[in-house]
PDB file of C-alpha atoms in Angstrom:
ATOM      1  CA  MET A   1     -94.043  62.713 -75.011  1.00 45.00           C
ATOM      2  CA  LEU A   2     -95.886  63.085 -71.784  1.00 43.00           C
ATOM      3  CA  ASN A   3     -94.579  59.701 -70.370  1.00 47.00           C
ATOM      4  CA  ARG A   4     -90.831  60.124 -71.097  1.00 47.00           C
ATOM      5  CA  PRO A   5     -89.935  62.425 -68.275  1.00 46.00           C
ATOM      6  CA  PHE A   6     -91.491  59.884 -65.875  1.00 42.00           C
ATOM      7  CA  PHE A   7     -89.191  57.124 -67.059  1.00 41.00           C
ATOM      8  CA  VAL A   8     -86.225  59.366 -66.806  1.00 43.00           C
ATOM      9  CA  LEU A   9     -87.050  60.215 -63.231  1.00 41.00           C
ATOM     10  CA  ARG A  10     -87.370  56.613 -62.226  1.00 46.00           C
ATOM     11  CA  GLY A  11     -83.978  55.874 -63.749  1.00 45.00           C
ATOM     12  CA  CYS A  12     -82.452  58.608 -61.694  1.00 45.00           C
ATOM     13  CA  CYS A  13     -83.922  57.164 -58.507  1.00 45.00           C
ATOM     14  CA  LEU A  14     -82.573  53.698 -59.345  1.00 42.00           C
ATOM     15  CA  ALA A  15     -79.128  55.130 -59.831  1.00 46.00           C
ATOM     16  CA  CYS A  16     -79.331  56.784 -56.449  1.00 44.00           C
ATOM     17  CA  VAL A  17     -80.360  53.515 -54.873  1.00 45.00           C
ATOM     18  CA  LEU A  18     -77.411  51.712 -56.523  1.00 44.00           C
ATOM     19  CA  VAL A  19     -74.995  54.386 -55.379  1.00 48.00           C
ATOM     20  CA  SER A  20     -76.352  54.184 -51.850  1.00 52.00           C
ATOM     21  CA  GLY A  21     -76.022  50.366 -51.822  1.00 54.00           C
ATOM     22  CA  THR A  22     -72.478  50.606 -53.032  1.00 53.00           C
ATOM     23  CA  LEU A  23     -71.611  53.038 -50.229  1.00 48.00           C
ATOM     24  CA  MET A  24     -73.200  50.770 -47.622  1.00 55.00           C
ATOM     25  CA  ALA A  25     -71.265  47.764 -48.921  1.00 53.00           C
ATOM     26  CA  SER A  26     -68.031  49.725 -48.843  1.00 61.00           C
ATOM     27  CA  ASP A  27     -68.611  50.727 -45.231  1.00 61.00           C
ATOM     28  CA  GLU A  28     -69.350  47.125 -44.234  1.00 65.00           C
ATOM     29  CA  THR A  29     -66.183  45.844 -45.945  1.00 72.00           C
ATOM     30  CA  ALA A  30     -64.121  48.516 -44.250  1.00 68.00           C
ATOM     31  CA  GLY A  31     -65.523  47.519 -40.888  1.00 70.00           C
ATOM     32  CA  GLN A  32     -64.763  43.869 -41.490  1.00 73.00           C
ATOM     33  CA  ALA A  33     -61.239  44.758 -42.549  1.00 72.00           C
ATOM     34  CA  ALA A  34     -60.767  46.810 -39.433  1.00 73.00           C
ATOM     35  CA  GLN A  35     -62.029  43.922 -37.308  1.00 75.00           C
ATOM     36  CA  SER A  36     -59.686  41.545 -39.087  1.00 75.00           C
ATOM     37  CA  VAL A  37     -56.692  43.817 -38.477  1.00 76.00           C
ATOM     38  CA  GLU A  38     -57.668  44.159 -34.836  1.00 77.00           C
ATOM     39  CA  ALA A  39     -58.014  40.404 -34.500  1.00 75.00           C
ATOM     40  CA  GLN A  40     -54.595  39.881 -36.059  1.00 80.00           C
ATOM     41  CA  GLN A  41     -53.075  42.435 -33.717  1.00 80.00           C
ATOM     42  CA  THR A  42     -54.741  40.740 -30.774  1.00 79.00           C
ATOM     43  CA  GLN A  43     -53.474  37.327 -31.949  1.00 79.00           C
ATOM     44  CA  ALA A  44     -49.965  38.712 -32.397  1.00 79.00           C
ATOM     45  CA  ALA A  45     -50.028  40.241 -28.930  1.00 77.00           C
ATOM     46  CA  LEU A  46     -51.289  36.933 -27.489  1.00 73.00           C
ATOM     47  CA  GLN A  47     -48.546  35.021 -29.348  1.00 79.00           C
ATOM     48  CA  GLN A  48     -45.944  37.396 -27.915  1.00 80.00           C
ATOM     49  CA  GLN A  49     -47.330  36.746 -24.432  1.00 75.00           C
ATOM     50  CA  ILE A  50     -47.209  32.979 -25.051  1.00 74.00           C
ATOM     51  CA  ASP A  51     -43.654  33.203 -26.376  1.00 74.00           C
ATOM     52  CA  ALA A  52     -42.630  35.311 -23.385  1.00 75.00           C
ATOM     53  CA  ALA A  53     -44.284  32.819 -21.040  1.00 69.00           C
ATOM     54  CA  ASP A  54     -42.519  29.924 -22.800  1.00 73.00           C
ATOM     55  CA  GLU A  55     -39.162  31.672 -22.458  1.00 77.00           C
ATOM     56  CA  GLU A  56     -39.764  32.327 -18.764  1.00 75.00           C
ATOM     57  CA  THR A  57     -40.817  28.711 -18.321  1.00 77.00           C
ATOM     58  CA  ARG A  58     -37.686  27.447 -20.072  1.00 77.00           C
ATOM     59  CA  GLU A  59     -35.496  29.706 -17.951  1.00 78.00           C
ATOM     60  CA  ALA A  60     -37.271  28.527 -14.803  1.00 76.00           C
ATOM     61  CA  LEU A  61     -36.795  24.868 -15.796  1.00 76.00           C
ATOM     62  CA  GLU A  62     -33.115  25.439 -16.553  1.00 78.00           C
ATOM     63  CA  GLU A  63     -32.655  27.154 -13.202  1.00 76.00           C
ATOM     64  CA  LEU A  64     -34.436  24.262 -11.500  1.00 75.00           C
ATOM     65  CA  ARG A  65     -32.142  21.742 -13.208  1.00 80.00           C
ATOM     66  CA  ARG A  66     -29.069  23.779 -12.206  1.00 79.00           C
ATOM     67  CA  LEU A  67     -30.249  23.907  -8.602  1.00 76.00           C
ATOM     68  CA  GLU A  68     -30.865  20.152  -8.657  1.00 76.00           C
ATOM     69  CA  ARG A  69     -27.334  19.516  -9.954  1.00 80.00           C
ATOM     70  CA  GLU A  70     -25.828  21.776  -7.305  1.00 75.00           C
ATOM     71  CA  THR A  71     -27.934  20.057  -4.649  1.00 74.00           C
ATOM     72  CA  ARG A  72     -26.713  16.608  -5.728  1.00 78.00           C
ATOM     73  CA  GLN A  73     -23.104  17.825  -5.768  1.00 78.00           C
ATOM     74  CA  MET A  74     -23.531  19.392  -2.356  1.00 74.00           C
ATOM     75  CA  ASN A  75     -25.059  16.200  -0.943  1.00 77.00           C
ATOM     76  CA  ALA A  76     -22.217  14.121  -2.375  1.00 78.00           C
ATOM     77  CA  GLY A  77     -19.657  16.550  -0.985  1.00 73.00           C
ATOM     78  CA  ASN A  78     -21.334  16.491   2.425  1.00 73.00           C
ATOM     79  CA  ALA A  79     -21.316  12.671   2.419  1.00 77.00           C
ATOM     80  CA  ALA A  80     -17.607  12.562   1.560  1.00 76.00           C
ATOM     81  CA  LEU A  81     -16.827  15.225   4.123  1.00 71.00           C
ATOM     82  CA  SER A  82     -18.792  13.342   6.765  1.00 73.00           C
ATOM     83  CA  ALA A  83     -16.782  10.184   6.047  1.00 80.00           C
ATOM     84  CA  ARG A  84     -13.494  12.109   6.288  1.00 75.00           C
ATOM     85  CA  LEU A  85     -14.601  13.769   9.481  1.00 69.00           C
ATOM     86  CA  ALA A  86     -15.499  10.369  10.947  1.00 79.00           C
ATOM     87  CA  GLU A  87     -12.073   8.969   9.974  1.00 81.00           C
ATOM     88  CA  GLU A  88     -10.321  12.009  11.396  1.00 74.00           C
ATOM     89  CA  ALA A  89     -12.303  11.712  14.624  1.00 79.00           C
ATOM     90  CA  GLU A  90     -11.293   8.045  14.898  1.00 82.00           C
ATOM     91  CA  ARG A  91      -7.651   8.914  14.201  1.00 78.00           C
ATOM     92  CA  GLN A  92      -7.717  11.647  16.804  1.00 74.00           C
ATOM     93  CA  GLN A  93      -9.174   9.175  19.274  1.00 78.00           C
ATOM     94  CA  ARG A  94      -6.382   6.693  18.570  1.00 79.00           C
ATOM     95  CA  LEU A  95      -3.783   9.429  18.946  1.00 71.00           C
ATOM     96  CA  GLY A  96      -5.335  10.453  22.213  1.00 72.00           C
ATOM     97  CA  MET A  97      -5.152   6.903  23.510  1.00 74.00           C
ATOM     98  CA  ALA A  98      -1.541   6.610  22.326  1.00 68.00           C
ATOM     99  CA  LEU A  99      -0.619   9.839  24.064  1.00 64.00           C
ATOM    100  CA  ASP A 100      -2.255   8.584  27.250  1.00 70.00           C
ATOM    101  CA  THR A 101       0.040   5.545  27.249  1.00 77.00           C
ATOM    102  CA  LEU A 102       3.115   7.293  25.848  1.00 67.00           C
ATOM    103  CA  GLU A 103       4.724   7.883  29.214  1.00 72.00           C
ATOM    104  CA  GLU A 104       4.160   4.277  30.220  1.00 73.00           C
ATOM    105  CA  THR A 105       5.699   3.116  26.945  1.00 71.00           C
ATOM    106  CA  ARG A 106       8.719   5.384  27.376  1.00 73.00           C
ATOM    107  CA  ALA A 107       9.240   4.036  30.859  1.00 76.00           C
ATOM    108  CA  ALA A 108       9.066   0.435  29.592  1.00 76.00           C
ATOM    109  CA  LEU A 109      11.528   0.883  26.688  1.00 79.00           C
ATOM    110  CA  PRO A 110      14.742   0.511  28.733  1.00 83.00           C
ATOM    111  CA  LEU A 111      13.447  -2.727  30.248  1.00 86.00           C
ATOM    112  CA  ILE A 112      12.511  -4.032  26.791  1.00 85.00           C
ATOM    113  CA  GLU A 113      15.973  -3.105  25.525  1.00 86.00           C
ATOM    114  CA  GLN A 114      17.709  -4.883  28.396  1.00 87.00           C
ATOM    115  CA  ASP A 115      15.595  -8.002  27.903  1.00 90.00           C
ATOM    116  CA  MET A 116      16.316  -8.107  24.160  1.00 89.00           C
ATOM    117  CA  THR A 117      20.048  -7.708  24.766  1.00 91.00           C
ATOM    118  CA  ALA A 118      20.055 -10.495  27.361  1.00 92.00           C
ATOM    119  CA  GLN A 119      18.112 -12.848  25.095  1.00 92.00           C
ATOM    120  CA  LEU A 120      20.403 -12.184  22.132  1.00 92.00           C
ATOM    121  CA  THR A 121      23.525 -12.758  24.206  1.00 94.00           C
ATOM    122  CA  ARG A 122      22.137 -15.978  25.698  1.00 94.00           C
ATOM    123  CA  TRP A 123      21.057 -17.241  22.287  1.00 92.00           C
ATOM    124  CA  ILE A 124      24.506 -16.681  20.729  1.00 94.00           C
ATOM    125  CA  GLU A 125      26.285 -18.285  23.662  1.00 93.00           C
ATOM    126  CA  GLN A 126      24.048 -21.379  23.449  1.00 91.00           C
ATOM    127  CA  ASP A 127      24.160 -21.578  19.652  1.00 93.00           C
ATOM    128  CA  LEU A 128      26.733 -23.341  17.493  1.00 94.00           C
ATOM    129  CA  PRO A 129      30.069 -21.612  18.150  1.00 94.00           C
ATOM    130  CA  PHE A 130      30.502 -20.149  14.661  1.00 95.00           C
ATOM    131  CA  LEU A 131      31.755 -16.536  14.511  1.00 94.00           C
ATOM    132  CA  ARG A 132      30.817 -16.232  18.166  1.00 94.00           C
ATOM    133  CA  ASN A 133      33.115 -13.309  19.023  1.00 93.00           C
ATOM    134  CA  GLU A 134      31.934 -11.364  15.967  1.00 93.00           C
ATOM    135  CA  ARG A 135      28.262 -11.914  16.821  1.00 95.00           C
ATOM    136  CA  LEU A 136      28.674 -11.003  20.490  1.00 94.00           C
ATOM    137  CA  ALA A 137      30.584  -7.864  19.494  1.00 93.00           C
ATOM    138  CA  ARG A 138      27.668  -6.828  17.267  1.00 91.00           C
ATOM    139  CA  VAL A 139      25.287  -7.053  20.230  1.00 91.00           C
ATOM    140  CA  ALA A 140      27.698  -5.131  22.442  1.00 89.00           C
ATOM    141  CA  ARG A 141      28.053  -2.334  19.887  1.00 87.00           C
ATOM    142  CA  THR A 142      24.267  -2.025  19.665  1.00 81.00           C
ATOM    143  CA  ASP A 143      23.825  -1.995  23.413  1.00 73.00           C
ATOM    144  CA  GLY A 144      26.604   0.551  23.898  1.00 72.00           C
ATOM    145  CA  GLN A 145      25.511   3.131  21.321  1.00 72.00           C
ATOM    146  CA  VAL A 146      26.377   6.539  22.808  1.00 60.00           C
ATOM    147  CA  GLY A 147      23.877   9.346  22.251  1.00 60.00           C
ATOM    148  CA  ALA A 148      21.160   7.045  20.917  1.00 69.00           C
ATOM    149  CA  ASP A 149      17.808   6.813  22.645  1.00 74.00           C
ATOM    150  CA  SER A 150      16.041   3.568  23.536  1.00 75.00           C
ATOM    151  CA  VAL A 151      14.017   3.514  20.312  1.00 78.00           C
ATOM    152  CA  GLU A 152      17.158   3.693  18.155  1.00 84.00           C
ATOM    153  CA  ARG A 153      18.912   1.011  20.181  1.00 84.00           C
ATOM    154  CA  ILE A 154      15.870  -1.278  20.006  1.00 84.00           C
ATOM    155  CA  ASN A 155      15.763  -0.843  16.214  1.00 87.00           C
ATOM    156  CA  SER A 156      19.432  -1.791  16.064  1.00 88.00           C
ATOM    157  CA  LEU A 157      18.754  -4.844  18.237  1.00 88.00           C
ATOM    158  CA  LEU A 158      15.958  -5.891  15.890  1.00 90.00           C
ATOM    159  CA  GLU A 159      18.393  -5.695  12.982  1.00 91.00           C
ATOM    160  CA  THR A 160      20.766  -7.924  14.947  1.00 91.00           C
ATOM    161  CA  TRP A 161      17.920 -10.372  15.561  1.00 91.00           C
ATOM    162  CA  ARG A 162      17.222 -10.494  11.817  1.00 92.00           C
ATOM    163  CA  ALA A 163      20.898 -11.145  11.076  1.00 91.00           C
ATOM    164  CA  GLU A 164      20.852 -14.035  13.565  1.00 92.00           C
ATOM    165  CA  LEU A 165      17.722 -15.491  11.977  1.00 92.00           C
ATOM    166  CA  ASP A 166      19.359 -15.344   8.544  1.00 93.00           C
ATOM    167  CA  TYR A 167      22.124 -17.655   9.761  1.00 93.00           C
ATOM    168  CA  GLY A 168      19.557 -20.445   9.911  1.00 91.00           C
ATOM    169  CA  ARG A 169      18.614 -20.078   6.230  1.00 91.00           C
ATOM    170  CA  ASP A 170      21.931 -20.261   4.369  1.00 92.00           C
ATOM    171  CA  ILE A 171      25.166 -22.163   3.942  1.00 95.00           C
ATOM    172  CA  ASP A 172      28.475 -20.393   4.536  1.00 96.00           C
ATOM    173  CA  HIS A 173      32.214 -21.053   4.597  1.00 96.00           C
ATOM    174  CA  TRP A 174      35.334 -19.180   5.695  1.00 97.00           C
ATOM    175  CA  ARG A 175      38.915 -19.802   6.754  1.00 96.00           C
ATOM    176  CA  GLY A 176      39.746 -19.244  10.377  1.00 95.00           C
ATOM    177  CA  ARG A 177      41.812 -20.302  13.334  1.00 95.00           C
ATOM    178  CA  LEU A 178      41.093 -23.444  15.309  1.00 95.00           C
ATOM    179  CA  GLU A 179      42.542 -23.937  18.779  1.00 89.00           C
ATOM    180  CA  SER A 180      43.033 -27.514  19.875  1.00 82.00           C
ATOM    181  CA  ALA A 181      42.530 -28.857  23.377  1.00 76.00           C
ATOM    182  CA  GLU A 182      46.316 -28.787  23.840  1.00 79.00           C
ATOM    183  CA  GLY A 183      46.397 -25.080  23.029  1.00 81.00           C
ATOM    184  CA  SER A 184      47.894 -25.265  19.529  1.00 88.00           C
ATOM    185  CA  VAL A 185      46.334 -23.059  16.820  1.00 93.00           C
ATOM    186  CA  ARG A 186      46.051 -23.845  13.119  1.00 94.00           C
ATOM    187  CA  GLU A 187      44.255 -22.591  10.032  1.00 96.00           C
ATOM    188  CA  VAL A 188      41.213 -24.594   8.908  1.00 97.00           C
ATOM    189  CA  ASP A 189      38.281 -24.206   6.534  1.00 97.00           C
ATOM    190  CA  TYR A 190      34.930 -23.904   8.295  1.00 98.00           C
ATOM    191  CA  LEU A 191      31.584 -24.978   6.824  1.00 97.00           C
ATOM    192  CA  ARG A 192      28.235 -24.009   8.329  1.00 97.00           C
ATOM    193  CA  VAL A 193      24.968 -25.494   7.130  1.00 96.00           C
ATOM    194  CA  GLY A 194      22.224 -23.360   8.630  1.00 94.00           C
ATOM    195  CA  ARG A 195      22.104 -24.012  12.346  1.00 92.00           C
ATOM    196  CA  ILE A 196      22.160 -27.783  12.126  1.00 94.00           C
ATOM    197  CA  GLY A 197      25.701 -28.481  10.995  1.00 96.00           C
ATOM    198  CA  PHE A 198      29.085 -26.922  11.817  1.00 97.00           C
ATOM    199  CA  TYR A 199      32.267 -28.507  10.407  1.00 98.00           C
ATOM    200  CA  TYR A 200      35.951 -27.885   9.806  1.00 98.00           C
ATOM    201  CA  LEU A 201      38.469 -29.367   7.413  1.00 97.00           C
ATOM    202  CA  THR A 202      42.229 -28.876   7.366  1.00 96.00           C
ATOM    203  CA  PRO A 203      43.727 -27.565   4.105  1.00 95.00           C
ATOM    204  CA  ASP A 204      45.346 -30.962   3.429  1.00 94.00           C
ATOM    205  CA  GLU A 205      41.940 -32.622   4.021  1.00 94.00           C
ATOM    206  CA  ARG A 206      43.532 -35.181   6.337  1.00 95.00           C
ATOM    207  CA  GLU A 207      41.603 -34.060   9.367  1.00 96.00           C
ATOM    208  CA  GLY A 208      38.087 -32.795   9.895  1.00 97.00           C
ATOM    209  CA  GLY A 209      35.485 -32.511  12.588  1.00 97.00           C
ATOM    210  CA  VAL A 210      31.837 -31.804  13.358  1.00 97.00           C
ATOM    211  CA  TRP A 211      30.723 -29.753  16.344  1.00 97.00           C
ATOM    212  CA  ASP A 212      28.598 -31.867  18.653  1.00 95.00           C
ATOM    213  CA  VAL A 213      26.163 -29.910  20.784  1.00 94.00           C
ATOM    214  CA  ALA A 214      25.552 -32.769  23.210  1.00 92.00           C
ATOM    215  CA  SER A 215      29.225 -33.057  24.192  1.00 92.00           C
ATOM    216  CA  ASN A 216      30.053 -29.390  23.421  1.00 92.00           C
ATOM    217  CA  GLU A 217      33.188 -30.348  21.522  1.00 94.00           C
ATOM    218  CA  TRP A 218      34.500 -31.348  18.118  1.00 95.00           C
ATOM    219  CA  GLN A 219      34.037 -34.916  16.992  1.00 96.00           C
ATOM    220  CA  PRO A 220      36.391 -36.338  14.316  1.00 96.00           C
ATOM    221  CA  LEU A 221      35.116 -37.203  10.849  1.00 97.00           C
ATOM    222  CA  ASP A 222      36.087 -40.242   8.820  1.00 96.00           C
ATOM    223  CA  GLU A 223      37.393 -40.022   5.269  1.00 96.00           C
ATOM    224  CA  ARG A 224      33.966 -40.316   3.649  1.00 96.00           C
ATOM    225  CA  ALA A 225      32.547 -37.480   5.796  1.00 96.00           C
ATOM    226  CA  ARG A 226      35.610 -35.334   5.076  1.00 97.00           C
ATOM    227  CA  ARG A 227      34.932 -35.717   1.346  1.00 96.00           C
ATOM    228  CA  GLU A 228      31.369 -34.568   1.962  1.00 97.00           C
ATOM    229  CA  VAL A 229      32.665 -31.531   3.880  1.00 97.00           C
ATOM    230  CA  ARG A 230      34.943 -30.741   0.951  1.00 97.00           C
ATOM    231  CA  ASN A 231      31.934 -30.963  -1.390  1.00 96.00           C
ATOM    232  CA  GLY A 232      29.986 -28.683   0.925  1.00 96.00           C
ATOM    233  CA  LEU A 233      32.810 -26.123   0.897  1.00 96.00           C
ATOM    234  CA  ARG A 234      32.771 -26.108  -2.900  1.00 96.00           C
ATOM    235  CA  ILE A 235      28.989 -25.703  -2.957  1.00 95.00           C
ATOM    236  CA  ALA A 236      29.200 -22.788  -0.512  1.00 95.00           C
ATOM    237  CA  ALA A 237      31.891 -21.188  -2.710  1.00 94.00           C
ATOM    238  CA  ASP A 238      29.702 -21.626  -5.839  1.00 93.00           C
ATOM    239  CA  GLN A 239      32.311 -23.983  -7.277  1.00 92.00           C
ATOM    240  CA  ARG A 240      29.873 -26.874  -7.465  1.00 92.00           C
ATOM    241  CA  THR A 241      26.161 -27.240  -8.104  1.00 91.00           C
ATOM    242  CA  PRO A 242      24.033 -27.783  -4.975  1.00 89.00           C
ATOM    243  CA  ASP A 243      23.741 -31.430  -4.015  1.00 88.00           C
ATOM    244  CA  LEU A 244      22.662 -33.585  -1.109  1.00 90.00           C
ATOM    245  CA  LEU A 245      25.318 -33.812   1.594  1.00 91.00           C
ATOM    246  CA  GLN A 246      25.489 -36.927   3.744  1.00 93.00           C
ATOM    247  CA  LEU A 247      26.988 -35.562   6.943  1.00 94.00           C
ATOM    248  CA  PRO A 248      26.396 -36.071  10.647  1.00 94.00           C
ATOM    249  CA  LEU A 249      24.462 -33.192  12.208  1.00 95.00           C
ATOM    250  CA  SER A 250      25.673 -31.013  15.033  1.00 95.00           C
ATOM    251  CA  ILE A 251      22.250 -30.834  16.606  1.00 88.00           C
ATOM    252  CA  THR A 252      19.277 -33.189  16.677  1.00 76.00           C
ATOM    253  CA  ALA A 253      15.654 -32.876  17.657  1.00 65.00           C
ATOM    254  CA  SER A 254      16.372 -34.426  21.056  1.00 61.00           C
ATOM    255  CA  ASN A 255      19.073 -31.932  22.062  1.00 57.00           C
ATOM    256  CA  GLN A 256      18.029 -28.619  20.482  1.00 57.00           C
ATOM    257  CA  GLN A 257      19.056 -25.633  22.563  1.00 47.00           C
ATOM    258  CA  GLY A 258      16.424 -24.015  24.661  1.00 45.00           C
ATOM    259  CA  GLY A 259      15.771 -20.330  24.187  1.00 42.00           C
ATOM    260  CA  GLN A 260      16.137 -20.367  20.422  1.00 49.00           C
ATOM    261  CA  PRO A 261      13.157 -19.628  18.214  1.00 45.00           C
TER     262      PRO A 261
END
């Protein structure tokens, strides 16, 4: 009986110790939890800072790329503009030089016109005598244009030159009047082969001639040549397929007219 209270007392002390240990453990766990929460908050804040820094970096890189694109476009535009400016400067220089000589050119135009008219007239007069009055009248009309300046008249003379050059590239025929040495006039069919042959044939085909440059007169054709002239007239009128014509020429290499191109 005397020892029982002693054992009871010791049990009470052990219970106190257990309660105290439990309280200490609870405090330690709470502190660790608080530290863990704080660490998580710190990590979250750090992650937000990293994310914000990444976003700023991405924006800065995008801005840099945009500026690089604009710089390349600006450089390309400057290069193109420089080339255009160089071309414009060269054009302005050419215009300046042209303006410097404009007065001299204007002064020379009448002389050029007169020389072209004289050359055309001389060429027609020395050429085969086909359609001579018509061709000379064309030159006279061009030279006598009223109200036209020298540039317009020169352009008209150039057109006349081209028409004259075309005569040397084709074959033509027409009916016209032929005056004989005795003064009689009759209707004949003319055939022109470029500028190397000029012929006539009467409608009854009994008489024909070739213009001879050396003698400056018509030379008679024999029957065979007259048949060839008739064939040439049909070819020129598209009544016969083109064929080789065996005819004497009006002009040869030894007696070509001077002054003709």
